[in-house]
XYZ file of C-alpha atoms in Angstrom:
676
model
C 160.412 82.983 133.987
C 158.654 84.192 130.872
C 156.709 82.009 128.490
C 158.853 80.078 126.034
C 158.446 81.472 122.529
C 157.761 78.694 120.031
C 158.885 78.855 116.418
C 156.269 79.586 113.747
C 155.295 76.705 111.501
C 157.258 76.439 108.260
C 156.224 75.593 104.700
C 157.018 71.890 104.818
C 155.311 71.421 108.189
C 152.205 73.283 107.101
C 151.977 71.464 103.777
C 152.463 68.005 105.254
C 149.822 68.615 107.954
C 147.149 70.535 106.041
C 147.431 69.631 102.359
C 146.518 65.961 102.224
C 143.153 66.714 100.587
C 143.536 70.006 98.704
C 145.322 70.914 95.467
C 147.940 73.548 96.352
C 149.241 76.372 94.191
C 152.661 77.952 94.753
C 153.370 81.475 93.508
C 156.745 83.190 93.725
C 156.974 86.941 93.233
C 160.638 86.509 92.275
C 162.320 84.913 89.285
C 164.588 82.650 91.341
C 164.082 78.925 91.247
C 165.704 78.662 94.657
C 162.375 79.837 96.109
C 161.112 76.290 95.555
C 163.969 74.406 97.209
C 161.580 73.264 99.948
C 159.755 70.972 97.490
C 162.084 68.109 98.413
C 160.686 68.159 101.968
C 157.035 67.840 100.910
C 155.048 64.625 101.056
C 153.468 64.981 97.633
C 150.419 62.823 96.969
C 148.552 65.199 94.661
C 149.650 67.379 91.762
C 150.782 70.912 92.554
C 150.821 74.051 90.420
C 153.847 76.388 90.366
C 153.804 80.030 89.240
C 156.767 82.345 88.873
C 155.706 85.930 88.205
C 157.642 89.166 88.289
C 154.626 91.330 89.030
C 152.471 91.727 92.102
C 149.265 90.522 90.423
C 147.897 87.090 91.316
C 148.013 84.316 88.692
C 145.185 84.383 86.166
C 141.993 82.915 87.610
C 141.467 80.706 84.561
C 144.643 78.816 85.553
C 143.463 78.152 89.111
C 139.733 77.508 88.779
C 139.919 74.351 86.566
C 142.075 72.590 89.142
C 139.569 73.364 91.862
C 136.799 71.455 90.142
C 138.743 68.554 88.663
C 139.767 66.855 91.872
C 137.396 66.636 94.835
C 138.652 63.738 96.971
C 137.336 65.057 100.290
C 133.556 65.096 100.147
C 133.117 67.004 103.436
C 135.222 69.886 102.147
C 134.342 69.980 98.473
C 136.084 72.717 96.537
C 139.140 74.179 98.269
C 142.296 76.129 97.504
C 145.595 76.687 99.308
C 147.568 79.481 97.683
C 151.210 79.775 98.818
C 153.032 83.073 98.162
C 156.795 83.641 98.348
C 158.785 86.840 98.044
C 156.143 89.180 99.439
C 158.677 90.897 101.701
C 160.367 92.570 98.717
C 157.098 94.402 97.969
C 156.333 95.864 101.389
C 155.516 99.282 99.909
C 152.796 97.700 97.811
C 151.551 95.303 100.501
C 148.054 96.764 100.770
C 147.661 96.845 96.986
C 148.884 93.255 96.621
C 146.449 92.030 99.282
C 143.673 93.946 97.549
C 144.417 92.165 94.268
C 144.444 88.770 95.943
C 141.234 89.581 97.784
C 139.570 90.469 94.489
C 140.772 87.187 92.980
C 139.495 85.200 95.979
C 136.142 86.956 96.289
C 134.247 85.055 93.603
C 135.723 81.616 94.320
C 132.681 79.537 95.365
C 134.140 78.099 98.567
C 135.055 79.189 102.079
C 137.999 76.787 102.158
C 140.295 79.256 100.439
C 143.411 80.260 102.348
C 146.342 82.444 101.460
C 149.564 81.065 102.944
C 152.300 83.716 103.030
C 155.833 82.346 103.472
C 158.304 84.744 105.123
C 162.042 84.302 105.737
C 162.733 83.419 109.416
C 164.717 86.597 110.118
C 161.833 88.817 108.881
C 158.891 86.900 110.323
C 158.313 88.903 113.546
C 158.534 92.273 111.800
C 156.182 91.189 109.028
C 153.747 89.769 111.581
C 153.650 93.135 113.382
C 153.015 94.865 110.061
C 150.129 92.506 109.258
C 148.668 93.039 112.708
C 148.158 96.744 111.964
C 147.046 96.288 108.344
C 143.473 96.207 107.120
C 143.020 93.877 104.168
C 140.189 92.475 102.082
C 137.487 90.660 104.012
C 137.631 87.706 101.604
C 141.197 86.843 102.630
C 142.097 84.335 105.305
C 145.869 84.403 105.716
C 148.245 81.963 107.360
C 151.663 83.452 108.086
C 154.407 80.798 107.992
C 158.189 80.611 107.738
C 159.933 79.607 104.549
C 162.145 77.308 106.601
C 162.855 76.488 110.225
C 165.834 78.149 111.839
C 168.547 75.845 113.097
C 167.959 74.545 116.613
C 164.200 75.233 116.720
C 161.734 72.646 118.003
C 160.163 70.795 115.077
C 157.357 69.076 117.068
C 155.464 72.031 118.604
C 155.028 75.359 116.861
C 152.909 78.498 116.562
C 150.305 79.031 113.880
C 149.618 82.664 113.004
C 146.253 83.347 111.382
C 144.874 86.666 110.121
C 141.261 87.273 109.082
C 138.848 90.170 109.134
C 136.034 87.852 110.254
C 137.705 86.641 113.420
C 136.048 87.252 116.809
C 137.427 90.156 118.864
C 140.686 90.478 116.941
C 141.788 89.740 113.405
C 145.084 88.130 114.485
C 144.946 84.688 116.088
C 147.924 82.736 117.364
C 147.690 79.249 118.799
C 150.248 76.649 119.778
C 149.789 73.139 118.527
C 151.768 69.916 118.312
C 152.376 68.807 114.772
C 150.410 65.776 113.678
C 148.782 64.493 110.570
C 145.228 65.325 109.380
C 144.858 68.877 110.630
C 142.056 69.690 108.183
C 139.552 69.754 111.095
C 141.198 72.991 112.184
C 140.463 74.574 108.810
C 136.854 73.384 108.991
C 136.473 75.042 112.392
C 137.930 78.273 111.005
C 135.344 78.237 108.221
C 132.510 77.706 110.734
C 133.893 80.553 112.820
C 133.793 82.784 109.749
C 130.147 81.896 109.151
C 129.200 82.698 112.754
C 131.005 86.045 112.694
C 129.355 86.850 109.359
C 125.955 86.300 110.981
C 126.859 88.477 113.964
C 128.157 91.266 111.731
C 125.168 91.319 109.370
C 123.792 94.660 108.238
C 120.061 95.415 108.180
C 118.723 98.244 106.061
C 115.438 98.200 107.981
C 117.097 98.446 111.409
C 119.418 101.131 110.089
C 116.353 103.373 109.666
C 116.511 103.949 113.432
C 119.775 105.844 112.924
C 119.306 107.795 109.691
C 116.800 109.718 107.618
C 115.413 107.467 104.860
C 114.928 110.490 102.600
C 118.520 111.683 102.950
C 120.361 109.847 100.206
C 123.697 111.138 101.494
C 123.416 108.921 104.569
C 123.207 105.758 102.483
C 126.729 104.666 101.660
C 127.940 101.095 101.299
C 131.313 101.796 102.900
C 129.648 103.265 105.996
C 127.579 100.155 106.734
C 128.133 98.818 110.220
C 126.978 95.675 111.914
C 123.396 96.310 113.015
C 123.385 94.053 116.080
C 125.728 96.023 118.388
C 124.238 99.336 117.232
C 120.715 98.181 118.034
C 121.757 97.017 121.504
C 123.074 100.480 122.380
C 120.110 102.249 120.790
C 117.406 100.166 122.481
C 119.074 100.382 125.888
C 119.146 104.158 125.608
C 115.601 104.648 124.285
C 114.010 102.240 126.785
C 116.169 103.330 129.730
C 117.486 99.835 130.421
C 120.610 99.175 132.467
C 121.096 95.832 130.762
C 119.898 94.769 127.332
C 117.314 91.984 127.525
C 116.434 90.451 124.165
C 113.299 88.724 125.483
C 111.920 92.083 126.657
C 111.649 93.338 123.070
C 110.162 90.039 121.871
C 106.968 90.742 123.863
C 104.004 91.490 121.626
C 103.124 94.903 123.057
C 106.740 96.107 123.054
C 107.485 94.712 119.594
C 104.379 96.268 118.024
C 105.266 99.616 119.535
C 108.969 99.532 118.670
C 109.330 97.855 115.278
C 107.653 97.637 111.937
C 107.152 94.100 110.660
C 110.286 94.102 108.420
C 112.321 95.535 111.296
C 111.039 92.902 113.711
C 111.921 90.161 111.244
C 115.529 91.381 110.992
C 115.594 91.766 114.789
C 114.652 88.094 115.144
C 117.277 87.046 112.613
C 120.020 88.909 114.473
C 119.238 87.494 117.918
C 122.720 85.986 118.313
C 124.351 89.244 117.224
C 122.664 91.073 120.109
C 123.909 88.856 122.886
C 126.132 90.610 125.484
C 128.946 88.099 124.910
C 129.611 89.515 121.445
C 132.544 91.900 121.485
C 132.856 93.358 117.998
C 136.259 94.417 116.791
C 136.386 98.003 115.464
C 138.754 96.870 112.724
C 136.129 94.670 111.098
C 132.781 96.029 112.283
C 132.100 97.658 108.911
C 132.421 94.373 107.026
C 129.091 92.613 106.949
C 126.574 90.774 104.865
C 123.288 92.553 104.162
C 119.941 91.088 105.135
C 117.627 91.010 102.109
C 114.272 92.799 102.353
C 110.922 91.121 101.832
C 110.214 92.001 98.213
C 108.660 90.802 95.036
C 111.317 88.598 93.480
C 111.720 89.963 89.983
C 115.374 89.487 89.079
C 117.602 86.450 89.111
C 121.331 86.659 88.424
C 123.189 83.685 87.011
C 126.735 84.731 87.893
C 126.380 84.650 91.685
C 125.102 82.239 94.261
C 121.568 82.826 95.432
C 119.223 81.615 98.127
C 115.540 82.202 97.413
C 112.912 81.749 100.143
C 109.310 82.231 99.016
C 106.627 83.380 101.440
C 103.471 84.131 99.446
C 101.965 84.741 96.041
C 102.024 88.258 94.662
C 98.523 88.958 93.354
C 97.205 92.235 91.978
C 93.684 93.418 91.298
C 92.089 96.642 90.142
C 89.212 99.032 90.806
C 87.386 100.923 88.094
C 84.208 102.957 87.767
C 84.152 102.732 83.969
C 80.871 101.327 82.541
C 79.634 100.122 85.935
C 75.965 99.117 86.162
C 73.817 97.032 88.501
C 71.158 94.390 87.867
C 69.049 92.148 90.090
C 70.025 88.472 90.044
C 67.290 85.838 90.386
C 69.485 82.757 90.549
C 68.621 82.219 94.191
C 64.981 81.563 93.182
C 65.787 79.316 90.269
C 68.569 77.302 91.879
C 68.652 77.372 95.683
C 71.073 74.403 95.685
C 73.723 72.994 93.376
C 73.002 70.127 91.033
C 74.604 67.474 93.208
C 72.405 68.464 96.133
C 69.335 68.291 93.869
C 70.320 64.866 92.538
C 70.908 63.407 95.995
C 67.650 64.884 97.304
C 65.581 63.448 94.426
C 67.249 60.034 94.687
C 66.672 59.950 98.455
C 63.032 61.002 97.962
C 62.339 58.226 95.437
C 64.156 55.530 97.396
C 62.515 56.356 100.743
C 59.046 56.606 99.147
C 59.552 53.221 97.477
C 60.562 51.653 100.786
C 57.567 53.155 102.625
C 55.034 51.936 100.023
C 56.604 48.518 99.446
C 55.029 46.246 98.318
C 52.984 48.249 95.811
C 50.715 45.452 94.519
C 49.485 47.716 91.772
C 48.584 50.611 94.075
C 50.381 53.254 92.028
C 48.006 55.995 93.168
C 49.053 55.410 96.799
C 52.706 55.610 95.743
C 52.245 59.002 94.090
C 50.232 60.299 97.047
C 53.061 59.296 99.395
C 55.614 60.847 97.013
C 53.741 64.164 97.065
C 53.517 64.161 100.852
C 57.222 63.323 101.181
C 58.080 66.203 98.847
C 55.769 68.441 100.875
C 57.939 67.807 103.919
C 60.640 69.875 102.194
C 58.172 72.780 102.224
C 57.256 72.181 105.871
C 53.701 71.063 105.077
C 51.930 68.560 107.397
C 51.794 64.905 106.387
C 48.823 62.508 106.700
C 49.659 58.831 106.490
C 46.571 56.611 106.328
C 48.241 53.236 106.133
C 49.799 51.515 109.083
C 53.638 51.562 109.007
C 56.107 49.310 110.741
C 58.565 50.666 113.288
C 61.405 50.588 110.757
C 59.392 52.571 108.227
C 58.311 55.051 110.893
C 61.971 55.567 111.837
C 62.874 56.094 108.178
C 59.997 58.559 107.795
C 61.156 60.448 110.890
C 64.678 60.674 109.485
C 63.315 62.094 106.253
C 61.223 64.696 108.092
C 64.252 65.737 110.177
C 66.474 65.922 107.103
C 63.843 67.979 105.313
C 63.745 70.453 108.188
C 67.556 70.798 108.064
C 67.576 71.316 104.289
C 64.736 73.827 104.447
C 66.291 75.769 107.317
C 69.633 75.906 105.507
C 68.004 77.124 102.303
C 66.039 79.775 104.213
C 69.227 81.018 105.899
C 71.056 81.158 102.568
C 68.103 82.887 100.968
C 67.915 85.485 103.759
C 71.637 86.222 103.603
C 71.462 86.569 99.835
C 68.446 88.857 99.929
C 69.868 91.405 102.379
C 73.112 91.901 100.420
C 73.393 94.949 98.145
C 72.689 94.632 94.465
C 76.038 93.715 92.872
C 77.675 96.152 90.513
C 79.029 94.706 87.294
C 81.361 95.920 84.608
C 82.503 94.556 81.241
C 86.105 94.909 82.479
C 86.724 91.749 84.472
C 90.454 91.082 83.955
C 93.650 92.988 83.249
C 93.521 91.861 79.631
C 90.414 94.042 79.234
C 92.348 97.138 80.354
C 94.541 97.730 77.310
C 95.009 101.493 76.741
C 93.770 102.235 80.286
C 95.567 104.691 82.554
C 96.681 102.890 85.710
C 96.976 104.598 89.093
C 99.085 102.782 91.640
C 100.403 103.668 95.140
C 104.016 104.394 95.945
C 105.868 103.010 98.946
C 105.759 104.922 102.224
C 109.447 105.830 101.970
C 108.627 107.781 98.789
C 105.914 109.991 100.293
C 108.306 112.925 100.566
C 109.137 112.618 96.869
C 105.405 112.500 96.085
C 104.867 115.708 98.047
C 107.860 117.428 96.459
C 108.487 116.061 92.977
C 111.321 118.555 92.504
C 113.519 116.384 94.745
C 112.847 113.130 92.917
C 110.071 111.403 91.019
C 108.231 108.696 92.966
C 108.318 105.305 91.284
C 105.331 103.001 91.406
C 105.912 99.302 91.948
C 103.510 98.676 89.072
C 106.245 99.754 86.650
C 108.404 96.808 87.713
C 105.400 94.483 87.516
C 104.711 95.377 83.880
C 108.412 95.250 83.008
C 108.435 91.614 84.080
C 105.322 90.940 82.008
C 106.735 92.310 78.753
C 108.041 88.869 77.811
C 105.011 86.962 79.083
C 103.844 83.985 77.018
C 100.235 84.567 78.002
C 98.217 85.820 75.087
C 97.621 89.569 75.273
C 99.673 90.102 78.444
C 102.834 91.293 76.702
C 100.761 93.745 74.636
C 99.146 95.102 77.816
C 102.576 95.575 79.423
C 104.033 97.209 76.313
C 101.206 99.760 76.084
C 101.264 100.437 79.845
C 105.008 101.179 79.724
C 104.703 103.813 77.019
C 107.315 106.414 77.939
C 108.168 109.877 76.718
C 110.857 112.185 78.130
C 108.492 115.045 78.973
C 105.668 113.173 80.740
C 107.361 109.945 81.791
C 105.091 106.894 81.870
C 101.854 108.261 80.469
C 99.785 105.158 81.330
C 101.087 104.662 84.892
C 100.497 107.434 87.420
C 101.551 107.405 91.099
C 99.227 107.905 94.055
C 99.941 108.127 97.782
C 97.731 106.822 100.572
C 98.173 110.005 102.605
C 96.423 112.009 99.840
C 92.939 110.402 99.633
C 91.533 113.263 97.569
C 93.917 112.349 94.772
C 92.340 108.904 94.628
C 88.786 110.047 93.940
C 89.857 113.052 91.904
C 92.129 111.221 89.480
C 89.838 108.236 88.985
C 86.527 110.072 88.534
C 87.352 113.474 87.029
C 86.469 114.489 84.404
C 85.073 110.962 83.906
C 85.762 107.331 84.752
C 86.525 106.456 81.159
C 89.696 104.412 80.700
C 90.963 104.625 84.309
C 91.772 101.934 86.855
C 93.403 101.779 90.268
C 95.814 98.844 90.752
C 97.007 97.446 94.076
C 97.537 94.109 95.777
C 94.523 91.833 96.058
C 94.192 92.269 99.835
C 94.371 96.062 99.688
C 91.841 96.234 96.857
C 89.391 94.282 99.032
C 89.990 96.775 101.865
C 89.740 99.897 99.674
C 86.582 98.912 97.723
C 84.054 99.797 100.502
C 85.778 103.141 101.039
C 85.799 103.861 97.296
C 82.068 103.160 96.980
C 81.261 105.311 100.020
C 83.234 108.201 98.562
C 81.776 107.627 95.105
C 78.194 107.496 96.411
C 78.359 111.243 97.058
C 78.492 111.822 93.312
C 76.609 108.729 92.171
C 79.740 106.783 91.162
C 80.198 103.089 91.823
C 83.402 101.060 91.746
C 83.904 97.387 90.989
C 86.959 95.187 91.321
C 88.291 92.761 88.752
C 87.133 89.165 88.858
C 90.462 87.707 87.703
C 93.553 88.655 89.685
C 96.955 89.150 88.108
C 99.466 86.732 89.600
C 103.055 87.839 89.063
C 106.376 87.202 90.748
C 106.195 85.676 94.241
C 107.075 87.499 97.435
C 110.091 86.350 99.350
C 113.704 86.846 100.303
C 116.592 86.584 97.867
C 120.137 86.325 99.170
C 122.825 87.096 96.622
C 126.266 86.194 97.937
C 129.545 86.508 96.097
C 132.004 83.672 96.521
C 130.863 81.057 98.991
C 127.123 81.129 99.493
C 127.499 79.207 102.771
C 128.595 82.432 104.455
C 124.905 83.303 104.564
C 123.895 79.736 105.354
C 123.207 80.269 109.058
C 121.076 83.339 108.398
C 119.171 81.521 105.667
C 118.611 78.525 107.934
C 117.360 80.752 110.733
C 114.933 82.471 108.369
C 113.680 79.096 107.130
C 113.113 78.035 110.735
C 111.123 81.208 111.440
C 108.890 80.535 108.448
C 108.578 76.778 108.888
C 107.768 76.960 112.597
C 104.916 79.443 112.096
C 106.654 82.300 113.932
C 106.753 84.375 110.754
C 103.027 83.833 110.088
C 102.161 84.555 113.718
C 103.839 87.969 113.658
C 102.542 88.744 110.193
C 98.959 88.207 111.357
C 99.537 90.309 114.490
C 100.897 93.222 112.483
C 98.137 92.992 109.877
C 95.584 93.212 112.692
C 97.102 95.751 115.088
C 99.438 97.706 112.801
C 97.902 97.459 109.348
C 99.125 99.529 106.441
C 97.489 102.950 106.520
C 95.315 103.208 103.426
C 93.283 106.111 102.035
C 90.573 105.713 104.664
C 93.024 106.367 107.504
C 94.014 109.772 106.101
C 90.519 110.867 105.008
C 89.210 113.479 107.466
C 85.617 112.821 106.400
C 85.751 109.358 107.942
C 85.935 110.682 111.505
C 84.110 113.939 110.836
C 81.030 112.662 108.998
C 81.112 109.054 110.117
C 80.165 107.719 106.703
C 82.546 104.771 107.112
C 80.932 103.413 110.297
C 81.057 99.672 110.765
C 77.451 99.296 111.947
C 74.703 97.438 110.117
C 73.614 99.145 106.934
C 69.937 100.064 106.732
C 68.024 97.681 104.502
C 66.677 99.634 101.523
C 65.747 99.202 97.876
C 69.418 99.185 96.901
C 69.645 95.621 98.216
C 68.397 92.395 96.681
C 65.240 92.860 98.726
C 63.840 94.507 95.632
C 63.878 91.090 93.944
C 61.220 89.931 96.436
C 59.052 92.866 95.477
C 59.588 92.079 91.811
C 58.704 88.420 92.352
C 55.703 89.449 94.454
C 54.548 91.784 91.699
C 54.963 89.076 89.073
C 52.987 86.578 91.154
C 50.270 89.152 91.910
C 50.042 89.935 88.222
C 49.782 86.249 87.438
C 47.033 85.876 90.031
C 45.154 88.791 88.520
C 45.411 87.215 85.086
C 44.141 83.909 86.480
C 41.306 85.770 88.239
C 40.290 87.492 85.017
C 40.389 84.180 83.167
C 38.264 82.532 85.855
C 35.701 85.351 85.827
C 35.510 85.302 82.043
C 35.109 81.541 82.080
C 32.261 81.810 84.558
C 30.478 84.394 82.432
C 30.927 82.261 79.353
C 29.648 79.174 81.140
C 26.665 81.049 82.576
C 25.896 82.551 79.206
C 26.006 79.153 77.543
C 23.798 77.591 80.235
C 21.261 80.402 79.896
C 21.200 79.984 76.140
C 20.693 76.256 76.473
C 17.739 76.736 78.835
C 16.062 79.153 76.419
C 16.694 76.756 73.538
C 15.174 73.854 75.444
C 12.176 76.024 76.425
C 11.332 76.797 72.811
C 11.667 73.165 71.834
C 9.325 72.101 74.564
């Protein structure tokens, strides 16, 4: 015997079992009041809203939205909507269009508990269900198909519930049999969770999609052609690695991951772990509907009309290099102040206190106190000490501690002095911050995916990220910053941005050529703080060939933070599982771990990497630099010369004094001789 076919649930049954916490809205696409005869069978505990329209459009949103936010009795659900539709069977020719209109109306409603309940006459239910099974409708719609009334003789205790959604696993038509009982809202909650899980599994990654398309071919980038990245990556990685079975843990190994993915791609790969499990069987009818993973970018734009998740990862700091007005001078601070003032104060206090203890009681012997004070101070200069008086064991221990501390202080100062002396003479410039660079021409790198546009500007003009940075600074409250941004963004149709020029790392000659020719006047190279620190040694090595020196700014420019920004229309909780997974990656240290690995083993290729002179001439070797007169060693020679000159002056004074004394003594002897 075949399986007994149960009757579909009707309007009254559905309402009485699912609507005890949500404000329902009833819409009839006919002008007949008889469409609402079922109202007598409803257990009404909350107000309801009735619409009678003679067009296929949904009711105006301004009539529905206020009700959603006025009554929130169920705290676990929050905002919800149950929209009942009657008379849809008379508009079968326009079914796809009607569902499109309702999907558009539902899209921006800020909840996932939004269901469209379509009531069909009993004699047309099976045919309409077959039609819905083959239809593709808006992804925002979750549709329950119910009967307007129960046919005579049908079982009223057990029934079928027909559910259609584009974010259902395996198939977008679900049918389950259930006994009728009160408080069925748990079923709706489970359907919402299922939608969130499927949304995660069907997410689209722009970074992972680069495995399948040319990033320079704009024709391959089309929103409607987006497919879920998880299943595509499984097939691609199995084929490229020659694996019979996809093993997620295999690609999570450090050596394999560094070889296979870039850092943004690996991050999306980690986020989509569940989407790459073999148990996922994606339905072709909904594989193109997905949520997009946001890239790691500088967060510069916030929209107020849509829900957003913002996860910050780091500060976005910029610095600059310039060779304009660079000069060098020897600094003698290390001779004048080998320690900070607090160290000096503590040393002097300790010296006085310990000397007082060692000479106590004084009994008027102030000369002995000063002699001991001089010897204690001499210990800082590693001079021998002679103590004539007998000291107790406690005083000897205190004296030993002072001698040991003096050795530590002296050794530390000598090490600091040596390290300071062997460093190169610092280059300085009057331009220390971005506020000093008004009217400068800024050169800034373009992203790697714009290299082809940089090489062939006829295809498109490369856009520097610095343009967006200054655009966000135009309304800055910091004094002078808005003026700097306004001047930097000077634009004319023929030349574009005259004060912002693009550079590309794979053309190192453009770096030195643009910044130094015909002169360094009014030019600066701008990049992130970390890259400026990495490029500065290379810039000075290249500039040394023509006697040019570069310096970096002393004050960095801190702008918008780096992070991820999820912008979701409608219910932001659809992205909640992805956001939570990303937060876990960052909070657990996994994100930082991989970031450090990539920065060490797969760093961004800067100018040095593409410069042939680096490997050919070896001028960028990492060995110890030969100590020469371009280091602070010259300060020792200067100090030695000053001291030698002082000694010579003292010698001349001493010699002259001796001659004067001898001359006076000789004169006195002659004078006494004549008197006698």
